[in-house]
Amino acid sequence: MAYFELIKNFQRIRGYMKEFYIYGFKTRGEYDKKSARSYDNEKRRIESYLGNYMGFHQTQEGKNVFLSIDSRKTKSNPLYKALKAKSFTDGDITLHFIIFDILYAPNIYFSLSEITEKIDEDYLSKFSCETFYDESTVRKKLKEYTELGLIKTQKQGKQVLYSRVEDLGISNLLDSINFFSEVSGCGVIGSFLLDKYENNSCFSFKHHYINNAIDSEILCEIFSAIYERNTVEIIYEPQGKNIEQNKEVIPLKIYVSTQNGRQYLIAYNLLYKTIKVYRLDYIKTVKQMGKAENYQQALELYKKIKKHLWGVSIGDGKIEHVEFTVHIGDNEEHIYNRLLREKRIGTVTRVDKNTCVFSADVYSTNEMIPWIRTFICRITKINFSNRTIENQFKQDIENMYSIYGI
């Protein structure tokens, strides 16, 4: 039964999914973090809901298992299936359906004692096996569903009454939800909503960064901490180091790369008292530690640093100056408009009809190079304070010219 394939510890299977999808080149024997038996168990679980996307190839070292997903044929993120396989007990699922059967209409209200009594007399008494839910268990379940927004409450004197919330019609929002579920952080929320409808998405994606799905729980906890202005303790394990690092930080912003889809946490590190950047897929756990006393101080420092951030690299904190001059042809006003539109920081100065100058002070000139390269053949002059990067940029152009005999 699929019942036994549900996930109790998602962090464990998250690690295997990253290995299969992103680093799908290891054999069974090369997974040395856990036992071979753990590998087999997690592989079996992944196959239970992603079997159509799994493949393997045989090498001299053994069989390499990997996930292969063709974005041309897959319109909805299949990795969400893992997040929907949440573990529960038979008692949890039984109580869930009984409660919502009692609260079958939004305009019906019952007190805790009335709900508990109905569960015992109208439902459990019909079972041959002995089953019992005490009032404390029912109260906790009602509180959980109230926090999730599935149940609403109202006061009648000192007594709290419970009722289910009205169903929201979202049929006219399906296109928006489809788009949200595939491109946004925590898009699994949209995927859950779409499960209630026939999903005929009108979207296809050239660059579909689906692996962010398995970081949804981490991202959700960070979003919650940012909203509450809380300090968090994260366990951070960079790829290849096999060392877990405990860090206490104030989360401030989430950055997402448009080039590779990677997600980054911008946070204030309480130990070093400075802004640090952490890759989200390297964060194993997030624990909220309460209100951040110096949140405003951290936010002001981020705003100061943000003025010089092109991407996420802060480096050693030294500012580098970048400047280049672009020639604009008589019918190339779109080049000038593109500079204005695509610059993340810095200024564009129009010198004359055919000339403009871009300049910026950044922490990392190197991060800007891929963008600057797109203006090659129009750049007439460059001036980088980081001479190493400037010389490398010029050498790259010389090498390109030599290839074509120019």
C-alpha positions as a printed Julia matrix, in Angstrom:
406×3 Matrix{Float64}:
   0.0    0.0     0.0
   1.16   3.55   -0.77
   0.19   4.34    2.83
   3.57   3.01    3.95
   5.47   5.09    1.38
   4.62   8.36    3.13
   7.47  10.55    4.35
   8.09  11.1     8.05
  11.48  12.83    7.77
  11.44  14.97    4.63
  14.97  16.3     5.18
  16.38  12.82    4.63
  14.56  12.23    1.36
  15.3   15.82    0.29
  19.0   14.98    0.37
  18.52  11.89   -1.8
  16.35  13.79   -4.28
  19.08  16.41   -4.67
  21.63  13.68   -5.27
  19.45  11.9    -7.84
  18.28  15.01   -9.71
  21.22  17.4    -9.47
  24.17  15.07   -8.95
  22.84  11.92  -10.61
  26.12  10.19  -11.18
  26.8    8.19   -7.98
  26.51   4.46   -7.59
  24.85   2.81   -4.6
  28.22   2.21   -2.95
  29.24   5.86   -3.24
  26.42   7.11   -1.0
  28.54   6.98    2.12
  26.52   9.27    4.4
  23.99   6.56    5.19
  23.89   2.78    4.99
  23.11   0.92    1.78
  19.82  -0.13    3.36
  18.82   3.53    3.89
  19.7    4.2     0.26
  17.43   1.37   -0.89
  14.55   2.54    1.32
  14.68   6.16    0.14
  15.14   5.12   -3.5
  12.05   2.93   -3.21
  10.04   5.81   -1.75
  11.11   8.18   -4.52
  10.22   5.57   -7.13
   6.71   5.24   -5.63
   5.75   8.72   -6.84
   8.48   9.66   -9.35
   8.96   6.3   -11.04
   8.13   7.68  -14.49
  11.03  10.11  -14.22
  13.71   7.77  -12.91
  16.37   6.18  -15.03
  19.79   4.58  -14.7
  22.91   3.8   -16.68
  25.45   1.1   -16.03
  29.12   1.9   -15.47
  32.12  -0.16  -14.44
  31.6    1.02  -10.85
  27.92   0.02  -10.81
  24.46   1.35  -11.62
  23.91   5.13  -11.45
  20.32   6.1   -10.65
  19.06   9.55  -11.65
  15.94  11.64  -12.15
  15.4   12.87  -15.71
  12.65  15.42  -16.33
  11.99  16.91  -19.78
  10.49  20.41  -19.36
   9.16  20.25  -22.94
   6.79  17.46  -21.92
   6.23  18.29  -18.24
   4.11  21.37  -17.54
   3.72  20.92  -13.78
   6.53  20.34  -11.32
   6.61  16.59  -10.49
   8.8   17.12   -7.39
   5.76  18.53   -5.57
   4.56  14.95   -5.23
   7.18  14.4    -2.55
   5.89  17.33   -0.49
   2.35  15.96   -0.7
   3.4   12.59    0.73
   3.25  13.77    4.35
   3.23  11.13    7.05
   0.14  10.57    9.19
  -1.31   7.83   11.4
  -4.59   6.02   10.92
  -5.88   7.95   13.96
  -4.99  11.29   12.35
  -6.78  10.57    9.12
  -9.84   9.1    10.88
 -10.23  12.15   13.13
  -9.73  14.47   10.15
 -12.69  13.08    8.21
 -14.93  12.8    11.28
 -14.41  16.46   12.22
 -15.22  17.71    8.73
 -18.2   15.39    8.49
 -19.57  16.94   11.69
 -18.83  20.47   10.43
 -20.3   19.65    7.03
 -21.63  23.18    6.34
 -20.08  26.62    7.01
 -23.1   27.87    8.96
 -23.08  25.05   11.55
 -21.32  25.78   14.85
 -20.47  23.31   17.63
 -18.56  23.63   20.88
 -15.58  21.42   21.75
 -17.68  19.27   24.11
 -20.41  18.86   21.48
 -17.9   17.78   18.83
 -16.23  15.32   21.22
 -19.61  13.88   22.18
 -20.67  13.46   18.55
 -17.38  11.73   17.72
 -17.97   9.17   20.48
 -21.69   8.57   20.02
 -22.28   9.04   16.28
 -19.03   7.65   14.86
 -16.73   5.64   17.13
 -19.57   3.65   18.65
 -20.26   2.2    15.19
 -16.78   0.62   14.96
 -16.22  -2.91   16.21
 -12.65  -2.07   17.25
 -12.16   0.05   20.37
 -11.19   3.62   19.39
 -11.17   6.71   21.59
 -10.25  10.41   21.27
 -10.07  12.44   24.45
 -11.1   16.09   24.55
  -7.48  17.27   24.63
  -6.7   15.5    21.33
  -9.78  16.97   19.64
  -8.93  20.45   20.97
  -5.4   20.26   19.55
  -6.69  19.12   16.15
  -9.28  21.94   16.06
  -6.58  24.45   17.03
  -4.3   23.13   14.26
  -7.06  23.48   11.64
  -7.97  26.96   12.93
  -4.34  28.09   12.48
  -4.35  26.58    8.97
  -7.5   28.55    8.12
  -9.68  25.46    7.59
 -11.87  26.13   10.62
 -13.19  29.42   12.02
 -14.23  30.21   15.6
 -16.59  32.55   17.36
 -17.2   33.29   21.03
 -20.55  32.66   22.72
 -20.06  33.93   26.24
 -17.04  32.05   27.56
 -17.56  29.19   25.14
 -15.68  28.85   21.83
 -17.7   27.55   18.88
 -16.19  25.94   15.78
 -17.32  25.89   12.15
 -15.71  25.13    8.81
 -14.82  28.08    6.57
 -16.64  28.75    3.33
 -15.15  27.23    0.21
 -13.48  29.82   -2.02
 -14.2   29.68   -5.74
 -10.91  29.85   -7.61
 -11.97  28.54  -11.02
 -11.39  31.99  -12.57
  -7.87  32.11  -11.11
  -6.53  28.8   -12.43
  -4.13  30.36  -14.96
  -2.66  32.62  -12.29
  -2.31  29.73   -9.85
  -0.74  27.54  -12.55
   1.88  30.2   -13.23
   2.5   30.83   -9.52
   2.95  27.13   -8.77
   5.74  26.76  -11.34
   7.76  29.96  -10.87
   7.29  31.14   -7.27
   8.86  30.12   -4.0
   6.52  27.79   -2.08
   4.67  27.17   -5.35
   3.56  23.85   -3.87
   0.69  25.83   -2.28
  -0.65  26.49   -5.77
  -0.13  22.85   -6.7
  -2.28  21.74   -3.75
  -5.07  24.08   -4.91
  -4.86  22.77   -8.47
  -5.33  19.18   -7.27
  -9.03  19.98   -6.87
  -9.4   20.86  -10.56
  -8.57  19.39  -13.92
  -5.16  20.88  -14.56
  -4.87  22.06  -18.17
  -1.97  24.46  -17.9
  -1.41  26.84  -20.8
   2.22  27.46  -19.79
   5.47  25.9   -20.98
   8.87  26.97  -19.71
  12.18  27.12  -21.51
  14.02  27.41  -18.18
  12.08  25.49  -15.56
  13.89  25.43  -12.2
  11.91  22.63  -10.61
  14.51  21.53   -8.05
  13.57  24.5    -5.82
  10.43  22.54   -4.92
  12.29  20.32   -2.46
  13.44  23.42   -0.53
   9.86  24.6     0.03
   9.69  23.71    3.75
  12.95  25.56    4.42
  11.78  28.57    2.4
   8.38  28.64    4.14
  10.01  28.67    7.59
  12.34  31.49    6.52
   9.45  33.53    5.1
   7.65  33.08    8.42
  10.73  34.28   10.34
  11.12  37.32    8.05
   7.44  38.21    8.55
   7.69  37.8    12.33
  11.14  39.49   12.44
  12.56  36.49   14.27
  16.08  35.21   14.72
  16.66  31.69   13.37
  19.2   28.96   13.92
  20.14  27.2    10.71
  22.17  24.06   10.13
  24.26  24.75    7.04
  26.17  22.11    5.06
  27.91  23.34    1.88
  28.17  20.74   -0.87
  31.26  18.56   -0.64
  32.38  19.68    2.85
  30.36  17.14    4.87
  30.52  19.49    7.85
  27.37  20.81    9.51
  27.67  24.41   10.66
  25.29  25.93   13.21
  24.6   29.59   12.48
  22.34  32.05   14.29
  21.12  34.69   11.86
  18.41  37.27   11.25
  16.85  36.44    7.85
  16.19  39.55    5.75
  15.65  38.7     2.07
  15.45  35.83   -0.39
  17.26  36.3    -3.71
  16.58  34.04   -6.72
  19.0   33.86   -9.64
  17.42  34.43  -13.05
  20.37  32.59  -14.64
  20.26  29.26  -12.79
  17.24  29.46  -10.47
  19.3   29.1    -7.27
  17.78  30.59   -4.13
  19.84  32.49   -1.57
  19.15  33.72    1.95
  20.47  37.19    2.75
  20.87  37.32    6.53
  22.6   39.15    9.36
  25.05  36.81   11.09
  24.9   37.46   14.85
  28.37  36.05   15.49
  30.23  38.11   12.89
  27.77  41.05   13.04
  27.64  41.42    9.28
  25.54  40.46    6.27
  26.14  36.94    4.94
  24.7   34.97    2.02
  23.6   31.32    2.29
  22.48  29.0    -0.49
  19.04  27.68    0.37
  19.73  24.15   -0.86
  22.64  23.93    1.61
  20.38  24.74    4.59
  19.3   21.5     6.27
  17.05  22.84    9.04
  15.62  26.15   10.25
  14.58  26.78   13.86
  12.96  30.04   14.92
  14.49  31.48   18.1
  12.16  34.37   18.91
  12.12  38.1    18.19
  15.33  39.66   16.86
  16.3   42.49   19.19
  18.5   44.24   16.64
  16.34  43.58   13.56
  16.22  47.25   12.5
  20.0   47.54   12.76
  20.4   44.46   10.56
  17.9   45.79    8.01
  19.66  49.16    7.78
  23.0   47.41    7.18
  21.41  45.33    4.4
  19.96  48.47    2.75
  23.43  50.02    2.8
  25.02  46.92    1.24
  22.2   46.44   -1.28
  23.25  49.62   -3.12
  26.4   47.79   -4.27
  25.01  44.27   -4.84
  24.78  43.12   -8.45
  24.05  39.51   -7.51
  24.72  37.89   -4.14
  28.5   38.13   -3.86
  29.83  40.47   -1.16
  33.39  39.12   -1.23
  35.7   40.84    1.24
  33.44  43.89    1.41
  35.63  46.12   -0.79
  33.91  48.3    -3.39
  35.04  48.04   -7.04
  34.27  50.58   -9.75
  32.92  49.42  -13.11
  32.57  51.71  -16.11
  32.16  51.1   -19.83
  31.2   53.21  -22.84
  28.68  51.94  -25.38
  28.22  53.1   -28.98
  24.59  53.37  -30.08
  23.85  53.14  -33.78
  21.41  55.51  -35.51
  18.67  52.89  -35.39
  19.65  51.27  -32.09
  17.77  53.25  -29.48
  16.74  49.88  -28.03
  20.33  49.42  -26.82
  20.06  52.5   -24.64
  16.63  51.4   -23.38
  18.01  47.96  -22.62
  20.78  49.43  -20.5
  18.21  51.37  -18.51
  15.93  48.35  -18.16
  18.51  45.7   -17.27
  20.83  47.58  -14.93
  20.25  46.45  -11.36
  22.33  49.24   -9.85
  24.49  52.06  -11.21
  23.74  54.85  -13.66
  23.51  55.28  -17.42
  24.67  58.67  -18.71
  23.77  59.78  -22.24
  26.81  61.61  -23.62
  25.39  62.28  -27.07
  23.07  60.68  -29.63
  25.43  57.77  -30.29
  27.25  57.39  -26.95
  26.31  56.48  -23.38
  28.32  55.46  -20.31
  27.35  52.9   -17.69
  29.02  53.15  -14.27
  28.51  51.4   -10.94
  30.26  50.69   -7.66
  29.88  47.01   -6.82
  31.25  44.34   -4.5
  32.0   41.94   -7.35
  32.96  43.04  -10.86
  33.16  39.38  -11.83
  29.42  38.91  -11.29
  28.73  41.58  -13.92
  30.91  40.13  -16.65
  28.26  37.82  -18.24
  25.94  40.84  -18.63
  28.7   43.16  -19.88
  29.68  40.58  -22.51
  26.26  40.95  -24.15
  27.33  44.45  -25.27
  30.54  43.29  -27.0
  30.94  44.95  -30.44
  29.26  48.06  -29.02
  31.67  48.68  -26.12
  34.29  51.25  -27.09
  36.0   51.7   -23.73
  36.13  49.96  -20.35
  37.53  51.03  -17.0
  37.46  48.55  -14.09
  39.18  49.31  -10.79
  39.76  45.56  -10.55
  42.52  45.39  -13.16
  42.74  41.61  -13.01
  39.14  41.27  -14.18
  39.64  44.03  -16.78
  42.71  42.34  -18.25
  40.95  38.97  -18.3
  37.95  40.54  -20.08
  40.24  42.05  -22.73
  42.16  38.79  -23.1
  38.91  36.88  -23.64
  38.03  39.24  -26.49
  41.51  38.83  -27.99
  41.13  35.06  -27.83
  37.74  35.27  -29.5
  39.19  37.43  -32.28
  42.07  35.01  -32.83
  39.66  32.09  -33.26
  38.08  33.86  -36.23
  41.38  35.25  -37.53
  40.48  38.89  -36.75
